[in-house]
Structure formats: structure tokens, C-alpha cells
DNA sequence: ATAATAGTGTCTTTCAGACAGTATAGT
DNA sequence: ACTATACTGTCTGAAAGACACTATTAT
């Protein structure tokens, strides 16, 4: 034991290289919502849900698309690393950042043992244009859809086994990628195990399809009971725009009157209105960050 | 760049030791609920909420109490490491395990850069007795209480700053430790930052007071909308016992009729009753892991 | 009988879901 | 006038909160 020396001596003689250590990285899930143009002058533009991916320029997974991210340096916290990567990859620095999950399977990365902490971040669409002008040639926004494709439940005496297959679709102007993620929830007596597994992930590097699926699930959950969606909104917005954001993230249609009741306390109306809309103008609102 | 060689050659020549790497550990929050004896033959025993801590036998923080845990080996996933540590420290292997958060501040550990992933685990009280017999001399269950002590909100034009001071109290037969954790939530425009900081943590090693506070908060949240509390219950239990568990975790009193309505779908009644209670016997229930 | 707990009924308020209705700019 | 959207009112049923009442055992 080391009880017989002082803490100071112990620390001075401590050899950190005694054990082999894994590399630690951060992976960023950067989501935004943008608008698609419409032909019909009356119709509102549709919203799309987007994720930022980077084309890998080197091995491994060369040419595949990956989440932006990188190694955590010794002199920065993992959260600082997350902010740094975000700045480096997107030039956007003021936004929402939340730690998601730490992925620690042994063979996630063919190079060496890599443990990765993923972060969820949300960018508002008004800043997206700045991003589009950016010269990072191999960074691209992909339209994301995640949909439950198949569900299978086997009931046993002691519990059950639920298997869900999710389809993740990532689309840019030039390419479409589809991944299938299998989520297996086993309940046996009081033992609960959830296993997330990539069944198929064409074009997506590493285990990133799994991370993306997890992030979207978290976002869908959190949007229901927190203010998180406002990080995707510009300073001023209409309630219909806000509703559209909820709808594309949740992948459902919502009833207008009910939606407005639900979010009423989170917004403050302004005196401004939209114009030139081809229909009745809409009042603009802003986020109420100080609800009573 | 490495684009001109094959992936195979790249991987063969990859030198993982190029960069300095942090150590990675897991820290386990093992909670249980146990009963305190009563003098009055009529009265029900009170429940207490307990956390397992280990007395540090070596530097650093020698003699202080820490969360059970240890280094992640190169050939195991972090989840496997969590299960292994749990087995090593407690001899209990079938229980609930959930990843909590990864703590990555630069100077969390005086030895070297250590990144730690914390796991929340719940043990049912019937297995607790086995544990008490265990010879791990320096492992001890502490009664936990976490209570908001002070709250301060400063409202600015752009948002607000909320500061909360939580009192964390850990009590065993022989000692009492108190820590104060400050949570600072800053909202400025659309920028939200949450900072968790240890103000005072006498007797608790590392930043573990912070981790404990975070874990209890998560548990309090999850108990409201999931089945998680049943992992703290034995096979058969009365509804009053279940209610007591909710009450000590949430640190509030609940109304019996309403509580029973709320958890009705999660339990199945049996034909058994408690006896020798000094009052009306109570029906025993079991967990319904298969609700419709 | 009594103390302590077990267990149920019901009133009220709140909130979610569904739907129907009215209002208004731009062409 | 017409189209597409903006915005509001209200009915219903479910769920949350509060409280009061009855039932049953060991001593």
C-alpha cells in the first residue's frame, strides 16, 4: 500500500503511464431547422430538420460521413473540447450544448481504443445562412428523418423482449444514406437491459448512426417537457413556425389550438407582423426566458 | 494526409501513443432503501435512503469516503467495467444500471487527468442483508438526504441567473458528512449554461459530492415518470412500502389515495397479506413488468 | 376499546385532445 | 371572390390534488 508516505510524495512519484489508456473524443450532434422554398406564393415554406456531417478525408472510413468531433486535449475539459470542436467546424459559438452519452465499446474505432462523449447542440436557423457560406468544403447539412419501421414484442413468464427497428435517413442534394438501428429492450424479472445495435449503416462512419438515433430520441423527449426547441428558433418567429419545428422533430401533426395553449407561457407577443404572405399576416413572438 | 495508402496499411502503421491520453474510470452510485427498527409495536418501520461508499485506503484522499469505482481496462467496455466494479465491491450482480454523466474537468483527480463516467444503480432492500454480511471492511452504507437550502434569482434584461445551494448529508452510525453543492444556471438570450460546483465537501473524496447530487436529482426525476422505483423493492411488497420509497426519494409526503391511483398499472395484487402487524394486515403486491 | 394502519369513494380543478368557427391579407 | 393561413371558443374526457370515510388486526 501507499499509506506510509505523504500525499505529496505519493503524487510526486505517481506514474500515470503504468496502465494503458484509451483515447477520448467528443462527437457533436449539431441540429438545425431550415426552410425549403415553395412554388405557390400562398403556401408557407416547409421546414426541414438538419444535421451537420463532415466527410472524412482520411482513414479510417475515408469518404464516409461522420459527426464533427475530435480528440480531447489534456489541458481542456471535455465540455471545452466540445465547444472548441464546434467553433472549429462551424464558426458558431453561442448555442445550446448538452452532454448526451458516452460510448465506450471496445472496438468502436479500428485505430485504437476510443471512448467518445457525444454532445447535442442546437443552432437557430437564422445563423444557418452564415454557416452555408462557410468554406468548409466537406461539411454538409443533411435532412434527417428517423422513423420506427418495425416492432416486435415477445412476452415470456419473467418479462418480455421488445425489439424496435428504426430507419434513419440522411439526405443532401447529392446523396442519400439510410441506416437501420435495432433497439433491444429485455425485461426479465427485475433485470432491464437495453442494447442499441447498428443493423445497417451505409455511408456513415464508425457507430455514428447509433449516436444520431440516440440524439434524436433525446431531443424528441426533451422537446415535450422543456424549452429546448427555442434554441432552434430565430429571435422573432410566428407561432406557426414554432409549431412546424415541433412537428418535424416529433414527426407528427399537431392541432393548432392545443399547441398554442401548450406553449403559451413560453412566448411573449410583439407588435410586429409578417407581411407579403399571400394570406392573413401573422403576429411575431419571442421566447419568454423568464416564465412565472 | 493519409489518403494515399490503403486503410489496412494505415491501421497497421497507426501509432496510438502519438498523443497523451487521459485515464478513464467508472464511478458507481449504488442506492438502496432499508428499514429502521421501531420501538412501538404498532408503528411501521421507517425507510431510509442509502448510498454505498468506500473508505479510501490509499492516496489521494486517504481516509475519505468515495464512490466505488475504478479504471476501465482496455479489453472491456465502460459498461462492462461498471458491472465488474459493482461485482467486486458489492457481490451483487443483477440490478439496475444506467449511465449518468461523464465528468471531464481537467483537475478532478490530483494524480493525473482522469475522465470518469458515472453510473446509477439501484439495489433492492432484500439483497441488502447479504451485503451487510460482506467482509469488505471499508464499504459502508450511508443514509442520504439532499435538500435545497437556498435559492437566489437575479433577473437581467437578457435573462436571469439562478443559484441553488443544495445540502447533501451522508450519515452512518459513526460519522456524518455534509457537503454543499452550488448549481448556477445562467440564461442570457438564448445561451443557457449550467455549472455545478462544490462549495464544501468535508470527508468526501474527489468531486464525488457533485456526482452524488447529480445522481439523486436524476433519480428524483425518473421516479416520476418511469418504473425505476421497483428496482428498490423486494419481490413482494405492500403499497404503503412502495409509497414510503417514493416519499424518501422525493423527500415529500404523498396522499395515499392519489398515490395508489398513480401506480395502479404498475403493480399486480397477490393473495398474500402481511401479518403480526399490530393493525390491519396489508395486501402484498408485485411489480407488473408488462403493462398494457 | 384503542391505536395504527389498510383501503375506497368522490368532489374539484386542471389539462389534453378534438373540432368548429371566425378573421384577414394578397392576388 | 378565392385561397391559404391566422386565430379563438368550447366540448369532452382523463388525470391530478384534496379530503373524508370505512375496515381490520394485535394488544
XYZ file of C-alpha atoms (C1' of nucleotides) in Angstrom:
638
model
C 0.000 0.000 0.000
C 0.932 3.610 -0.252
C -0.272 4.617 3.215
C 3.161 5.184 4.647
C 4.183 8.085 2.502
C 2.685 11.560 2.465
C 0.137 12.535 -0.160
C 2.635 14.980 -1.594
C 5.292 12.290 -2.035
C 2.729 9.932 -3.426
C 1.617 12.387 -6.068
C 5.202 13.261 -6.952
C 6.037 9.624 -7.545
C 2.791 8.733 -9.277
C 3.389 7.233 -12.689
C 0.363 7.794 -14.889
C 1.775 5.618 -17.644
C 1.570 2.465 -15.552
C -1.600 1.399 -17.304
C -2.525 1.604 -20.925
C -5.164 4.259 -21.514
C -7.865 4.780 -24.128
C -8.191 7.858 -26.298
C -11.120 10.129 -25.516
C -13.003 12.082 -28.136
C -16.082 14.252 -28.375
C -18.693 13.834 -31.098
C -21.042 16.672 -31.863
C -24.637 16.317 -32.959
C -25.415 19.721 -34.423
C -29.053 20.072 -35.407
C -30.894 22.900 -37.037
C -34.154 23.540 -38.836
C -34.214 25.266 -42.182
C -36.795 26.274 -44.768
C -37.432 24.876 -48.204
C -38.661 27.288 -50.888
C -42.213 26.896 -52.224
C -43.588 27.500 -55.732
C -47.041 28.522 -54.590
C -46.921 32.158 -53.441
C -49.665 31.487 -50.922
C -48.147 28.480 -49.244
C -45.785 28.687 -46.315
C -42.306 27.277 -46.834
C -41.849 23.828 -45.362
C -39.328 23.216 -42.610
C -36.684 20.526 -42.683
C -34.730 19.060 -39.824
C -30.981 19.059 -40.495
C -27.834 17.538 -39.082
C -24.271 18.601 -39.765
C -21.891 15.910 -41.015
C -18.275 16.010 -42.139
C -16.849 13.966 -44.954
C -13.864 12.003 -43.759
C -10.721 12.993 -45.621
C -8.513 10.259 -44.185
C -8.570 6.717 -42.914
C -10.443 5.068 -41.390
C -13.847 5.352 -43.095
C -12.325 7.586 -45.749
C -15.015 9.205 -47.883
C -17.765 8.347 -45.410
C -19.755 10.914 -43.443
C -19.120 11.349 -39.744
C -20.180 13.529 -36.866
C -17.908 16.521 -36.331
C -15.622 15.979 -33.375
C -12.138 15.187 -32.276
C -9.763 14.270 -29.517
C -9.964 15.791 -26.064
C -6.699 17.526 -25.244
C -5.010 17.106 -21.883
C -5.437 20.746 -20.907
C -9.139 21.143 -21.646
C -12.272 19.695 -20.074
C -14.456 17.542 -22.304
C -17.021 20.316 -22.413
C -14.346 22.770 -23.529
C -13.320 20.289 -26.202
C -16.920 20.155 -27.372
C -17.122 23.952 -27.640
C -13.763 24.063 -29.415
C -14.731 21.454 -31.987
C -17.952 23.280 -32.629
C -16.142 26.541 -33.232
C -13.584 24.893 -35.459
C -16.142 23.107 -37.573
C -18.943 25.617 -37.731
C -17.815 29.103 -36.639
C -20.869 29.233 -34.427
C -20.133 29.587 -30.782
C -23.200 30.736 -28.956
C -25.685 27.942 -28.752
C -27.184 25.172 -26.786
C -24.919 22.330 -25.753
C -25.865 19.303 -23.707
C -23.954 16.147 -22.911
C -25.727 13.140 -24.359
C -23.982 9.877 -23.660
C -20.560 8.280 -23.538
C -19.907 5.445 -25.948
C -17.346 3.004 -24.718
C -17.450 -0.239 -26.668
C -14.039 -1.758 -27.170
C -13.997 -1.830 -30.955
C -15.869 1.317 -31.872
C -12.816 2.650 -33.690
C -10.484 0.464 -35.764
C -7.420 2.592 -34.912
C -7.292 2.114 -31.184
C -9.487 2.091 -28.132
C -11.560 5.261 -28.356
C -14.144 6.346 -25.840
C -16.369 9.108 -27.102
C -18.665 11.508 -25.302
C -21.418 12.818 -27.537
C -22.959 16.263 -27.228
C -26.247 17.530 -28.550
C -26.263 21.068 -29.849
C -28.931 23.176 -31.454
C -28.395 26.097 -33.811
C -31.058 28.548 -34.786
C -31.957 28.757 -38.426
C -31.119 32.456 -38.831
C -27.466 31.643 -38.166
C -27.578 28.799 -40.634
C -27.002 31.119 -43.617
C -23.694 32.228 -42.205
C -22.800 28.594 -41.991
C -23.810 27.916 -45.584
C -21.266 30.484 -46.768
C -18.524 28.818 -44.850
C -15.772 27.335 -46.925
C -15.506 24.069 -45.006
C -15.898 22.149 -48.246
C -16.587 18.822 -46.698
C -19.106 19.863 -44.090
C -22.695 19.448 -45.180
C -26.169 19.698 -43.709
C -28.247 16.558 -44.180
C -32.009 16.396 -43.865
C -32.784 13.848 -41.181
C -35.726 11.551 -40.709
C -35.999 8.868 -38.089
C -38.949 6.557 -38.135
C -39.904 3.359 -36.358
C -40.091 0.716 -39.034
C -40.800 -2.497 -37.183
C -41.614 -3.503 -33.655
C -41.624 -6.968 -32.178
C -42.543 -7.978 -28.650
C -42.067 -11.421 -27.172
C -43.677 -11.991 -23.820
C -42.136 -14.561 -21.505
C -43.061 -15.656 -17.984
C -40.447 -13.465 -16.369
C -40.948 -10.411 -18.541
C -40.595 -9.570 -22.186
C -38.242 -8.716 -25.005
C -39.039 -5.698 -27.154
C -37.216 -5.177 -30.425
C -37.552 -1.960 -32.365
C -36.064 -1.249 -35.759
C -35.570 2.423 -36.577
C -34.893 3.754 -40.044
C -32.529 6.706 -40.123
C -32.425 8.608 -43.379
C -29.907 11.323 -44.176
C -30.387 13.254 -47.398
C -28.358 16.017 -49.075
C -28.682 17.384 -52.633
C -26.240 14.824 -53.879
C -26.633 11.753 -51.743
C -28.930 9.663 -49.596
C -27.845 7.428 -46.749
C -30.031 5.007 -44.854
C -29.193 3.246 -41.622
C -31.146 0.758 -39.561
C -30.729 0.720 -35.797
C -32.069 -2.096 -33.683
C -33.008 -1.363 -30.101
C -33.485 -4.396 -27.931
C -35.064 -3.993 -24.533
C -35.046 -7.082 -22.370
C -37.001 -7.185 -19.135
C -36.524 -10.318 -17.096
C -37.701 -10.195 -13.546
C -36.148 -7.017 -12.306
C -33.258 -7.038 -14.751
C -33.617 -4.496 -17.517
C -31.165 -4.315 -20.395
C -31.235 -2.001 -23.360
C -28.983 -2.772 -26.294
C -28.584 -0.475 -29.274
C -27.113 -2.054 -32.359
C -26.425 -0.950 -35.908
C -28.010 -3.370 -38.366
C -27.004 -1.450 -41.441
C -25.278 1.880 -41.926
C -24.199 2.543 -45.471
C -22.083 5.663 -45.865
C -21.981 6.639 -42.183
C -18.658 6.304 -40.383
C -17.994 4.483 -37.100
C -21.005 3.840 -34.859
C -22.317 7.306 -35.600
C -25.694 6.130 -36.871
C -26.367 4.825 -33.375
C -25.330 8.092 -31.792
C -27.548 10.065 -34.155
C -30.513 7.844 -33.352
C -29.914 8.284 -29.645
C -29.622 12.051 -30.008
C -32.854 12.380 -31.939
C -34.647 10.290 -29.342
C -33.362 12.527 -26.572
C -34.376 15.632 -28.500
C -37.861 14.233 -29.077
C -38.221 13.546 -25.396
C -36.892 16.858 -24.204
C -38.908 18.956 -26.605
C -42.041 17.737 -24.832
C -41.173 18.991 -21.392
C -38.533 21.704 -21.768
C -37.866 24.955 -23.651
C -35.228 23.287 -25.800
C -36.985 23.965 -29.115
C -36.462 27.720 -28.789
C -32.767 27.225 -29.462
C -33.795 26.303 -32.973
C -35.812 29.486 -33.453
C -34.658 32.926 -34.602
C -35.199 35.971 -32.396
C -38.691 36.613 -33.784
C -40.967 33.906 -35.076
C -44.612 33.135 -35.701
C -46.440 30.505 -33.704
C -46.975 28.507 -36.857
C -43.228 28.421 -37.439
C -42.725 27.224 -33.880
C -45.366 24.562 -34.411
C -43.654 23.427 -37.609
C -40.435 22.923 -35.663
C -42.203 20.758 -33.105
C -43.868 18.827 -35.903
C -40.758 17.952 -37.875
C -38.826 16.951 -34.788
C -41.620 14.833 -33.385
C -42.604 13.638 -36.878
C -46.312 14.155 -36.177
C -49.021 16.691 -36.871
C -50.299 18.809 -34.014
C -53.567 20.644 -33.585
C -53.084 24.386 -33.707
C -55.349 25.458 -30.877
C -53.922 22.876 -28.488
C -50.357 23.608 -29.433
C -50.818 27.292 -28.751
C -52.261 26.615 -25.349
C -49.346 24.396 -24.510
C -46.581 26.852 -25.420
C -48.443 29.993 -24.343
C -46.294 30.607 -21.253
C -43.048 30.244 -23.150
C -43.632 33.076 -25.626
C -44.184 36.819 -25.479
C -46.048 38.567 -28.276
C -44.526 41.547 -30.044
C -46.253 44.286 -32.039
C -44.744 43.087 -35.277
C -46.412 41.063 -38.019
C -45.260 39.138 -41.046
C -46.175 40.673 -44.414
C -46.427 39.878 -48.139
C -47.592 36.421 -47.208
C -50.413 35.903 -49.691
C -52.779 35.459 -46.771
C -53.527 36.917 -43.379
C -50.368 38.243 -41.694
C -49.132 36.548 -38.576
C -48.070 38.058 -35.290
C -44.418 37.668 -34.354
C -43.427 36.303 -30.961
C -40.235 35.973 -28.991
C -39.012 33.493 -26.407
C -40.007 34.176 -22.826
C -36.928 33.072 -20.912
C -38.411 34.175 -17.652
C -41.743 32.450 -17.100
C -43.523 32.954 -13.761
C -2.733 13.307 -45.462
C -3.100 9.580 -45.290
C -5.287 9.227 -48.372
C -2.666 7.560 -50.500
C -2.274 4.404 -48.538
C -4.844 1.672 -48.059
C -6.956 1.534 -44.916
C -5.223 -1.682 -43.953
C -1.770 -0.131 -44.210
C -2.982 2.941 -42.396
C -4.272 0.912 -39.478
C -1.126 -1.189 -39.351
C 1.036 1.902 -39.107
C -1.249 3.804 -36.728
C 0.554 4.831 -33.584
C -1.903 5.288 -30.763
C 0.745 6.690 -28.472
C 1.222 9.815 -30.573
C -0.916 11.868 -28.226
C -1.055 11.855 -24.491
C -4.260 10.280 -23.250
C -6.344 10.639 -20.096
C -7.246 7.792 -17.783
C -10.863 6.712 -17.823
C -12.706 5.440 -14.782
C -16.221 4.486 -13.797
C -17.866 5.683 -10.597
C -20.834 3.815 -9.219
C -23.751 5.365 -7.382
C -25.322 2.388 -5.642
C -28.550 3.302 -3.884
C -30.868 1.232 -1.787
C -33.675 1.703 0.683
C -33.610 -0.012 4.049
C -35.736 -0.151 7.169
C -35.100 1.257 10.590
C -36.458 -0.674 13.572
C -39.264 0.867 15.643
C -39.981 0.655 19.387
C -43.747 0.920 19.046
C -45.133 -2.489 18.050
C -47.964 -0.821 16.163
C -45.893 1.546 14.072
C -44.456 0.647 10.678
C -40.691 0.757 10.400
C -39.381 3.884 8.721
C -37.457 3.682 5.485
C -34.101 5.262 4.873
C -32.423 6.061 1.603
C -28.867 4.733 1.444
C -25.765 5.121 -0.678
C -22.739 2.836 -0.737
C -19.359 4.485 -0.138
C -15.851 3.096 0.178
C -13.229 4.399 2.533
C -10.074 5.228 0.629
C -7.157 3.141 1.810
C -4.501 4.985 -0.154
C -3.590 8.357 -1.551
C -5.048 10.613 -2.688
C -7.869 11.466 -0.281
C -6.696 8.745 2.079
C -9.267 8.100 4.807
C -12.009 9.963 2.956
C -15.132 8.324 1.562
C -15.510 7.833 -2.164
C -17.860 6.264 -4.664
C -16.947 2.700 -5.547
C -15.322 2.515 -8.943
C -12.095 2.080 -10.807
C -10.215 2.216 -14.061
C -11.664 0.991 -17.315
C -9.477 -1.733 -18.751
C -8.526 -1.799 -22.413
C -10.395 -5.013 -23.140
C -13.748 -4.126 -21.601
C -16.448 -1.616 -22.494
C -17.192 1.072 -19.942
C -20.487 -0.637 -19.163
C -18.645 -3.909 -18.556
C -16.274 -2.044 -16.273
C -19.264 -0.707 -14.357
C -20.696 -4.200 -13.888
C -17.311 -5.544 -12.885
C -16.707 -2.860 -10.265
C -20.155 -3.468 -8.871
C -19.499 -7.177 -8.541
C -16.103 -6.621 -6.994
C -17.350 -4.120 -4.449
C -20.741 -5.493 -3.576
C -21.159 -9.112 -4.741
C -24.470 -8.097 -6.241
C -24.731 -8.553 -9.942
C -28.324 -8.495 -11.008
C -29.664 -4.994 -10.770
C -30.484 -1.808 -12.490
C -27.645 0.109 -14.112
C -27.909 3.355 -16.033
C -25.248 5.673 -17.354
C -25.487 9.059 -15.676
C -22.908 11.541 -16.858
C -19.267 11.833 -17.790
C -17.160 14.162 -15.694
C -14.231 15.597 -17.553
C -12.781 18.593 -15.745
C -9.018 18.803 -16.067
C -8.125 18.709 -12.391
C -10.736 16.370 -10.963
C -8.033 13.992 -9.787
C -4.696 15.132 -8.356
C -2.841 12.113 -9.760
C -3.347 12.665 -13.438
C -6.009 13.583 -15.944
C -8.965 11.322 -15.152
C -12.242 11.305 -17.010
C -14.957 9.456 -15.179
C -18.279 8.074 -16.342
C -20.761 7.729 -13.515
C -23.431 5.056 -13.346
C -26.585 4.961 -11.287
C -27.558 1.607 -9.870
C -30.386 0.502 -7.651
C -30.386 -2.499 -5.347
C -33.466 -3.914 -3.712
C -33.557 -3.947 0.037
C -33.975 -7.717 0.388
C -30.498 -8.184 -1.063
C -29.095 -5.582 1.260
C -28.719 -8.077 4.125
C -26.383 -10.214 2.080
C -24.359 -7.117 1.532
C -24.237 -6.231 5.226
C -22.564 -9.578 5.926
C -19.916 -8.900 3.375
C -16.422 -8.569 4.742
C -15.457 -5.531 2.697
C -14.487 -3.729 5.862
C -14.303 -0.311 4.381
C -17.533 -0.317 2.422
C -20.420 1.292 4.237
C -23.998 2.326 3.575
C -24.696 5.976 4.355
C -28.137 7.446 4.848
C -28.546 10.201 2.292
C -30.520 13.388 2.378
C -30.404 16.110 -0.232
C -32.283 19.290 0.361
C -32.416 22.689 -1.290
C -31.086 25.121 1.249
C -31.007 28.450 -0.518
C -32.161 29.809 -3.824
C -31.291 33.108 -5.410
C -32.527 34.513 -8.675
C -31.208 37.622 -10.369
C -33.219 38.845 -13.305
C -31.414 40.812 -16.016
C -32.650 42.281 -19.277
C -31.385 39.385 -21.332
C -32.443 36.618 -18.981
C -31.608 35.589 -15.469
C -29.153 33.841 -13.206
C -30.450 31.214 -10.806
C -28.269 29.966 -7.994
C -29.278 26.998 -5.900
C -27.437 25.686 -2.882
C -28.082 22.053 -2.048
C -27.193 20.426 1.232
C -26.053 16.849 0.910
C -25.907 14.902 4.159
C -24.374 11.451 4.491
C -24.800 9.686 7.818
C -23.532 6.344 9.133
C -23.556 5.035 12.727
C -20.154 6.542 13.321
C -19.907 9.629 11.189
C -21.735 12.467 9.498
C -20.582 14.289 6.409
C -22.133 17.388 4.938
C -21.454 18.853 1.529
C -22.819 21.944 -0.166
C -23.241 21.979 -3.922
C -23.948 25.153 -5.809
C -25.833 24.955 -9.073
C -25.682 28.027 -11.199
C -27.991 28.331 -14.156
C -27.367 31.298 -16.397
C -29.814 32.201 -19.138
C -28.741 35.048 -21.339
C -30.626 35.486 -24.535
C -30.591 32.035 -25.973
C -27.414 30.952 -24.206
C -28.020 28.575 -21.328
C -25.236 27.432 -19.049
C -25.458 25.175 -16.042
C -22.491 24.996 -13.712
C -22.288 22.605 -10.797
C -19.724 23.446 -8.163
C -18.710 22.046 -4.802
C -18.791 24.757 -2.161
C -17.869 22.493 0.689
C -17.352 18.764 0.919
C -15.827 17.628 4.173
C -14.906 13.954 4.205
C -15.952 13.154 0.638
C -13.191 12.371 -1.858
C -12.669 13.965 -5.263
C -15.671 15.705 -6.828
C -17.913 12.885 -5.691
C -20.313 15.124 -3.756
C -21.217 16.718 -7.075
C -21.765 13.351 -8.710
C -23.959 12.184 -5.840
C -26.059 15.329 -6.065
C -26.479 14.859 -9.804
C -27.450 11.213 -9.371
C -30.096 11.959 -6.781
C -31.559 14.644 -8.997
C -31.759 12.195 -11.875
C -33.352 9.571 -9.665
C -35.934 12.067 -8.407
C -36.808 12.983 -11.954
C -37.015 9.460 -13.262
C -39.069 8.104 -10.404
C -41.885 10.396 -11.514
C -42.281 9.063 -14.999
C -40.727 5.585 -15.087
C -40.839 2.231 -13.275
C -37.387 2.799 -11.813
C -38.507 2.659 -8.167
C -39.395 -1.034 -8.434
C -35.710 -1.877 -8.597
C -35.570 -0.786 -4.980
C -38.411 -3.093 -3.949
C -38.297 -6.747 -2.938
C -40.303 -9.328 -4.867
C -43.417 -8.798 -2.715
C -44.282 -5.501 -1.085
C -47.212 -3.531 0.287
C -48.412 -0.366 -1.374
C -47.522 1.575 1.744
C -43.941 0.345 1.490
C -43.845 1.427 -2.141
C -45.209 4.810 -1.169
C -42.567 5.163 1.534
C -39.871 4.590 -1.066
C -41.308 7.324 -3.271
C -41.547 9.615 -0.266
C -37.980 9.293 0.951
C -36.535 9.659 -2.509
C -38.644 12.665 -3.363
C -38.398 13.985 0.198
C -42.118 14.829 0.318
C -45.323 13.363 1.666
C -47.832 11.924 -0.748
C -51.548 11.353 -0.392
C -52.358 7.671 -0.182
C -55.409 7.527 -2.431
C -53.760 9.540 -5.172
C -50.531 7.595 -4.987
C -52.372 4.321 -5.383
C -54.199 5.555 -8.421
C -50.935 6.691 -9.983
C -49.064 3.418 -9.595
C -52.084 1.140 -10.111
C -50.999 -0.050 -13.557
C -47.504 -0.916 -12.413
C -48.479 -3.459 -9.764
C -50.309 -6.778 -9.627
C -52.002 -7.881 -6.433
C -51.253 -11.260 -4.901
C -53.331 -13.302 -2.455
C -50.839 -12.823 0.333
C -51.042 -10.444 3.264
C -48.687 -9.131 5.891
C -49.289 -10.386 9.421
C -48.436 -9.697 13.081
C -48.536 -6.021 12.294
C -50.375 -4.653 15.299
C -53.015 -3.295 12.942
C -54.959 -4.280 9.859
C -52.910 -6.566 7.587
C -51.880 -5.292 4.210
C -52.149 -6.960 0.839
C -48.879 -7.815 -0.896
C -48.255 -6.753 -4.457
C -45.649 -7.480 -7.087
C -44.252 -5.483 -9.977
C -46.164 -5.629 -13.230
C -43.406 -5.586 -15.817
C -45.846 -5.988 -18.627
C -48.411 -3.209 -18.503
C -50.923 -2.946 -21.361
C -61.775 -0.387 23.254
C -57.922 1.547 21.013
C -54.125 2.701 18.177
C -52.325 2.458 13.976
C -52.593 1.305 9.509
C -55.415 -0.501 5.154
C -58.208 0.659 1.717
C -62.076 3.237 -1.046
C -65.212 6.955 -2.810
C -65.847 11.337 -4.657
C -65.541 16.280 -5.441
C -62.968 19.793 -7.822
C -59.679 21.676 -10.708
C -56.575 21.298 -14.374
C -55.143 19.840 -18.705
C -55.042 17.302 -23.168
C -57.496 16.144 -27.401
C -60.842 17.116 -30.929
C -63.310 20.051 -33.632
C -65.728 24.017 -35.352
C -65.943 28.503 -36.102
C -64.469 33.467 -37.458
C -60.849 36.777 -39.413
C -57.795 38.741 -42.921
C -54.065 39.889 -46.319
C -52.726 39.275 -51.470
C -53.882 38.164 -55.984
C -64.199 36.223 -54.867
C -60.874 32.949 -53.525
C -57.117 30.780 -51.207
C -54.285 29.789 -47.642
C -53.264 30.855 -43.335
C -54.275 33.304 -38.555
C -56.570 32.996 -34.509
C -60.279 31.798 -30.896
C -64.012 29.289 -28.399
C -65.784 25.326 -26.418
C -66.993 20.450 -25.578
C -65.310 16.145 -23.682
C -62.929 13.029 -21.043
C -58.744 11.879 -18.412
C -55.741 12.841 -14.812
C -54.043 15.343 -10.521
C -54.985 17.159 -5.975
C -57.561 17.306 -1.719
C -60.233 15.248 1.624
C -63.432 12.255 4.031
C -64.941 7.996 5.091
C -64.990 2.831 6.266
C -62.393 -1.582 7.529
C -59.410 -4.569 10.203
C -55.962 -6.506 13.107
C -52.922 -7.170 17.796
C -52.788 -5.777 22.190
